Amino acid sequence: MSQIPTLDIRRFSDPSNGSDREAFVAELGAAYREWGFAGIRGHGIGDAQIDRAYDVFKRFFALPDEVKRQYHVPGGGGARGYTPFGVETAKDSKHFDLKEFWHVGREIARDSKYAADMPANLWPSEIAEFKEVAYGLYTTLDNLGSRVLSALALHIGLPENYFADKTDSGNSILRPIHYPPITADDIPNVRAGAHEDINLITLLVGASAAGLEVKSRQGEWVPFTADADTIVVNIGDMLQRLTNHVYPSTTHRVVNPPGEQARQPRYSTPFFLHPNPDFLIDVLPSTITADNPKRYPEPITAQGYLEERLREIKLK
């Protein structure tokens, strides 16, 4: 594959569509084996929902700095609420990323066994519809992510519903991001330094500008600006570890645009799909072969792995 493919998930959604469904699973699996990235269209998430979400998020980021900082939780690892500009730093990077963001997590009962690992959400009172719009998008992307995981499960010989009871209380995060305009030409920082995601899969909806680049197996940076009707879905480190690197978690970054484009803000909203906090990430036996021996002798819980990685990117 010379470029990152985009596939129509409607081919998978109809169980009666046997042969094309199998072909979709094979094509999706091949895309992820090669790139760790794919575009997904035919997902059923309407433009109106996406546009409304971006309108609400832009209005939040336009609030005065002192208002936004009221929703920052010191020592909270950025798990919920607002994380100011200049905090998150890509692993092994000298410079912080040029972004500020908000985190929406799963709404769970406060007497849940996961309550200690999954704090209650914060909602900005300045924007009345923020909760409805943000959590509506959270739920929609969670459902789409489950469909992608079902196809990937089939591709590596697991039952279609393998991930269902392992992600139904997942510590997943919706992250609206604002990359402010860049006003100087000689800054060493980039909007998002080269990194891999922590989670199972990431779904990126409606990035408002170019800038995303994916590192190929040959070590080249490949721009990937998806069409407006396409959601970019990539593999995270947890799924890479679970599948013994059958599905690679590919390095990617958001570069600063040239010239006048840099003077424009950029907005994006990734959804990081996580397993349940107590899910044990242990290499799947079906992914261990003579050519691909088991790479991780010790299993680790999803929560333990998440905390380890948050420390590395200076969120904990």
Coordinates of C-alpha atoms in Angstrom, one line a residue:
M1 CA 0.0 0.0 0.0
S2 CA 1.5 3.3 -1.1
Q3 CA -1.0 5.4 0.8
I4 CA -3.2 5.0 3.9
P5 CA -6.5 3.5 2.8
T6 CA -10.0 4.7 3.5
L7 CA -12.7 2.1 3.8
D8 CA -16.5 2.2 4.0
I9 CA -17.7 0.5 7.2
R10 CA -21.2 0.0 5.8
R11 CA -19.7 -3.0 4.1
F12 CA -19.2 -4.5 7.6
S13 CA -22.5 -3.3 9.2
D14 CA -24.8 -5.7 7.3
P15 CA -24.3 -9.3 8.5
S16 CA -26.2 -10.6 5.4
N17 CA -23.5 -9.2 3.2
G18 CA -21.2 -12.2 3.7
S19 CA -18.5 -12.0 1.1
D20 CA -18.1 -8.2 1.1
R21 CA -18.1 -8.2 4.9
E22 CA -15.2 -10.7 4.9
A23 CA -13.4 -8.6 2.3
F24 CA -13.8 -5.5 4.4
V25 CA -12.3 -7.3 7.5
A26 CA -9.4 -8.5 5.4
E27 CA -8.8 -5.0 3.9
L28 CA -9.1 -3.3 7.3
G29 CA -6.7 -5.7 8.9
A30 CA -4.2 -5.3 6.1
A31 CA -4.4 -1.5 6.4
Y32 CA -3.7 -1.7 10.1
R33 CA -0.9 -4.2 9.8
E34 CA 0.8 -1.9 7.3
W35 CA 0.1 1.6 8.6
G36 CA -1.6 1.4 12.0
F37 CA -4.0 3.9 10.5
A38 CA -7.1 3.9 8.3
G39 CA -9.8 6.2 7.2
I40 CA -13.4 5.1 8.0
R41 CA -16.3 6.5 6.0
G42 CA -20.0 5.5 5.9
H43 CA -20.0 5.8 9.7
G44 CA -23.3 7.5 10.0
I45 CA -22.2 10.4 12.1
G46 CA -23.8 13.4 10.6
D47 CA -22.2 16.7 9.7
A48 CA -24.7 18.5 11.9
Q49 CA -23.6 16.7 15.0
I50 CA -19.9 17.2 14.3
D51 CA -20.4 20.9 13.3
R52 CA -22.4 21.6 16.5
A53 CA -19.7 19.9 18.6
Y54 CA -16.9 22.0 17.1
D55 CA -19.0 25.2 17.6
V56 CA -19.4 24.4 21.3
F57 CA -15.7 23.5 21.8
K58 CA -14.5 26.7 20.0
R59 CA -16.8 28.8 22.2
F60 CA -15.2 27.2 25.3
F61 CA -11.7 27.8 24.1
A62 CA -12.5 31.4 23.4
L63 CA -13.4 32.0 27.1
P64 CA -10.9 34.1 29.1
D65 CA -7.9 32.2 30.4
E66 CA -8.9 32.7 34.1
V67 CA -12.3 31.2 33.4
K68 CA -10.9 28.1 31.7
R69 CA -8.4 27.6 34.5
Q70 CA -11.2 27.2 37.0
Y71 CA -11.7 23.8 35.4
H72 CA -8.1 22.7 35.7
V73 CA -7.6 19.9 38.3
P74 CA -4.1 20.1 39.8
G75 CA -2.7 16.7 40.3
G76 CA -5.5 15.1 38.3
G77 CA -3.3 14.0 35.4
G78 CA -5.6 15.9 33.0
A79 CA -8.1 13.1 33.4
R80 CA -11.1 15.5 33.5
G81 CA -11.7 19.1 32.7
Y82 CA -9.2 21.6 31.3
T83 CA -5.5 21.2 30.7
P84 CA -3.8 24.6 29.9
F85 CA -1.5 25.5 27.1
G86 CA 2.1 24.3 27.5
V87 CA 1.6 21.3 29.8
E88 CA 1.6 18.1 27.7
T89 CA 4.9 17.0 26.3
A90 CA 5.5 14.1 23.9
K91 CA 7.6 11.3 25.3
D92 CA 11.3 12.1 25.1
S93 CA 10.6 15.6 23.7
K94 CA 12.4 18.7 25.0
H95 CA 9.5 21.0 24.2
F96 CA 5.8 21.0 25.2
D97 CA 3.1 20.8 22.6
L98 CA 1.4 23.9 21.4
K99 CA -2.1 23.1 22.5
E100 CA -4.8 23.3 25.2
F101 CA -7.5 20.7 25.7
W102 CA -10.5 19.4 27.6
H103 CA -11.2 15.9 28.7
V104 CA -14.6 14.2 28.8
G105 CA -14.7 10.7 30.4
R106 CA -17.4 8.0 30.7
E107 CA -20.3 8.8 32.9
I108 CA -20.5 6.1 35.5
A109 CA -22.3 5.6 38.9
R110 CA -20.2 7.0 41.7
D111 CA -20.5 3.7 43.6
S112 CA -19.0 1.8 40.6
K113 CA -16.0 -0.3 41.3
Y114 CA -14.2 1.9 38.7
A115 CA -15.0 5.2 40.4
A116 CA -11.6 5.6 42.0
D117 CA -9.9 5.4 38.5
M118 CA -12.6 7.3 36.6
P119 CA -13.4 10.7 38.2
A120 CA -16.7 12.5 37.7
N121 CA -16.8 14.8 34.6
L122 CA -16.6 18.6 34.9
W123 CA -18.9 20.7 32.8
P124 CA -18.3 24.4 32.1
S125 CA -21.3 26.3 33.3
E126 CA -20.6 29.2 30.9
I127 CA -21.8 27.0 27.9
A128 CA -25.2 25.5 28.8
E129 CA -25.2 22.8 26.0
F130 CA -21.6 21.7 26.5
K131 CA -22.5 18.5 28.4
E132 CA -25.3 17.4 26.0
V133 CA -23.2 18.0 22.9
A134 CA -19.9 16.7 24.1
Y135 CA -21.3 13.5 25.7
G136 CA -23.5 12.9 22.7
L137 CA -20.3 12.9 20.5
Y138 CA -18.6 10.7 23.1
T139 CA -21.3 8.1 22.9
T140 CA -21.4 8.2 19.1
L141 CA -17.7 7.7 18.7
D142 CA -17.7 5.0 21.4
N143 CA -20.2 3.0 19.4
L144 CA -18.3 3.4 16.1
G145 CA -15.1 2.3 17.9
S146 CA -16.8 -0.8 19.0
R147 CA -17.7 -1.7 15.4
V148 CA -14.1 -1.2 14.3
L149 CA -12.8 -3.4 17.2
S150 CA -15.4 -6.1 16.1
A151 CA -13.9 -6.2 12.6
L152 CA -10.3 -6.3 14.0
A153 CA -11.3 -9.1 16.4
L154 CA -12.5 -11.2 13.4
H155 CA -9.3 -10.4 11.5
I156 CA -7.1 -12.0 14.1
G157 CA -9.4 -15.0 14.7
L158 CA -11.3 -13.9 17.8
P159 CA -15.1 -13.8 18.2
E160 CA -16.7 -10.7 16.8
N161 CA -17.9 -9.6 20.3
Y162 CA -14.5 -10.3 22.0
F163 CA -14.0 -6.7 23.0
A164 CA -17.6 -5.9 24.0
D165 CA -17.4 -6.8 27.7
K166 CA -13.8 -5.5 27.9
T167 CA -14.6 -2.0 26.8
D168 CA -18.2 -1.4 28.1
S169 CA -16.8 0.5 31.1
G170 CA -13.6 1.6 29.4
N171 CA -11.8 4.6 30.7
S172 CA -12.2 6.3 27.3
I173 CA -11.6 10.0 26.7
L174 CA -13.0 12.6 24.3
R175 CA -10.4 15.3 23.9
P176 CA -11.4 18.6 22.2
I177 CA -8.1 20.3 21.3
H178 CA -7.3 23.9 20.4
Y179 CA -4.0 24.7 18.8
P180 CA -3.7 28.5 18.9
P181 CA -2.3 30.6 16.1
I182 CA 1.5 30.5 15.8
T183 CA 2.8 34.0 15.9
A184 CA 6.6 33.5 15.6
D185 CA 8.6 31.8 12.9
D186 CA 11.5 30.4 15.0
I187 CA 9.8 28.5 17.8
P188 CA 11.2 25.0 18.5
N189 CA 7.8 23.6 19.5
V190 CA 5.4 21.8 17.2
R191 CA 1.6 21.5 17.7
A192 CA 1.9 17.9 18.7
G193 CA 5.3 16.2 18.9
A194 CA 5.9 12.8 17.4
H195 CA 4.2 10.2 19.6
E196 CA 2.1 7.0 19.8
D197 CA -1.3 6.9 21.4
I198 CA -1.7 5.0 24.7
N199 CA -5.1 3.4 24.3
L200 CA -6.7 0.6 22.1
I201 CA -7.8 2.7 19.2
T202 CA -8.2 6.5 18.5
L203 CA -10.9 8.0 16.4
L204 CA -10.3 11.5 15.1
V205 CA -13.3 13.4 13.9
G206 CA -13.4 16.6 11.8
A207 CA -9.8 18.0 12.1
S208 CA -10.2 21.5 10.9
A209 CA -6.9 21.8 9.0
A210 CA -4.0 19.8 7.6
G211 CA -1.0 18.9 9.7
L212 CA -1.4 15.3 10.7
E213 CA 1.6 13.2 9.5
V214 CA 2.1 9.4 9.9
K215 CA 5.5 7.7 9.9
S216 CA 5.7 4.9 7.4
R217 CA 7.5 1.6 7.9
Q218 CA 10.2 3.1 5.7
G219 CA 10.7 6.0 8.1
E220 CA 9.0 8.7 5.9
W221 CA 6.5 11.2 7.2
V222 CA 3.2 10.8 5.2
P223 CA 0.6 13.6 5.4
F224 CA -2.9 12.2 6.1
T225 CA -5.6 14.8 5.7
A226 CA -8.9 12.9 5.5
D227 CA -11.9 13.9 3.5
A228 CA -14.7 15.8 5.4
D229 CA -16.8 12.6 5.6
T230 CA -14.0 10.4 7.0
I231 CA -13.0 9.6 10.5
V232 CA -9.3 8.7 11.0
V233 CA -8.9 5.6 13.2
N234 CA -5.5 4.5 14.4
I235 CA -4.0 1.8 16.7
G236 CA -2.8 2.7 20.1
D237 CA -0.1 1.1 22.3
M238 CA -2.5 -1.1 24.3
L239 CA -3.8 -2.9 21.2
Q240 CA -0.2 -3.1 19.8
R241 CA 0.8 -4.9 23.1
L242 CA -2.3 -7.1 23.2
T243 CA -1.7 -8.2 19.6
N244 CA 2.0 -8.7 19.9
H245 CA 2.6 -5.9 17.4
V246 CA 0.4 -7.5 14.7
Y247 CA -1.3 -4.2 14.8
P248 CA 1.4 -1.5 15.1
S249 CA 0.9 1.7 17.1
T250 CA 2.3 4.1 14.5
T251 CA 4.3 7.2 15.4
H252 CA 2.4 10.4 14.2
R253 CA 2.6 14.1 14.8
V254 CA 0.9 17.4 14.1
V255 CA 3.3 19.8 12.3
N256 CA 3.1 23.5 12.2
P257 CA 1.8 24.8 8.8
P258 CA 3.8 27.1 6.6
G259 CA 3.4 30.8 6.3
E260 CA 0.0 32.5 6.9
Q261 CA -1.6 29.1 7.6
A262 CA 0.3 29.0 10.9
R263 CA -1.5 32.2 11.9
Q264 CA -4.8 30.3 11.9
P265 CA -6.0 28.3 14.9
R266 CA -6.4 24.5 14.5
Y267 CA -9.1 22.4 16.3
S268 CA -9.4 18.7 16.5
T269 CA -11.3 16.2 18.6
P270 CA -9.8 12.7 19.1
F271 CA -11.7 10.0 21.0
F272 CA -9.3 7.6 22.8
L273 CA -11.0 4.3 23.3
H274 CA -9.7 2.4 26.4
P275 CA -10.5 -0.9 27.9
N276 CA -12.0 -1.3 31.4
P277 CA -9.5 -0.2 34.0
D278 CA -9.0 -3.8 35.3
F279 CA -8.6 -5.4 31.9
L280 CA -5.4 -7.4 31.9
I281 CA -3.3 -6.6 28.8
D282 CA -1.7 -10.0 28.1
V283 CA -0.5 -11.0 24.6
L284 CA -3.2 -12.9 22.7
P285 CA -2.0 -16.5 22.1
S286 CA -3.3 -16.3 18.5
T287 CA -0.7 -13.6 17.7
I288 CA 2.3 -15.6 18.9
T289 CA 4.1 -17.4 16.1
A290 CA 7.6 -18.7 15.4
D291 CA 8.3 -15.5 13.4
N292 CA 6.6 -13.3 16.1
P293 CA 7.5 -14.7 19.5
K294 CA 5.8 -13.2 22.6
R295 CA 7.2 -9.7 23.2
Y296 CA 5.8 -9.0 26.6
P297 CA 6.2 -11.8 29.2
E298 CA 4.5 -9.8 31.9
P299 CA 0.8 -8.7 31.7
I300 CA -0.3 -5.3 33.0
T301 CA -3.7 -3.9 33.8
A302 CA -5.0 -1.1 31.5
Q303 CA -5.1 1.3 34.5
G304 CA -1.5 0.4 35.5
Y305 CA -0.3 1.0 31.9
L306 CA -2.2 4.2 31.6
E307 CA -0.7 5.7 34.7
E308 CA 2.8 4.6 33.6
R309 CA 2.4 6.4 30.3
L310 CA 0.8 9.6 31.7
R311 CA 3.9 10.1 33.8
E312 CA 6.0 9.9 30.7
I313 CA 4.1 12.7 28.9
K314 CA 4.1 14.9 32.1
L315 CA 0.4 14.7 32.7
K316 CA 1.0 13.0 36.1

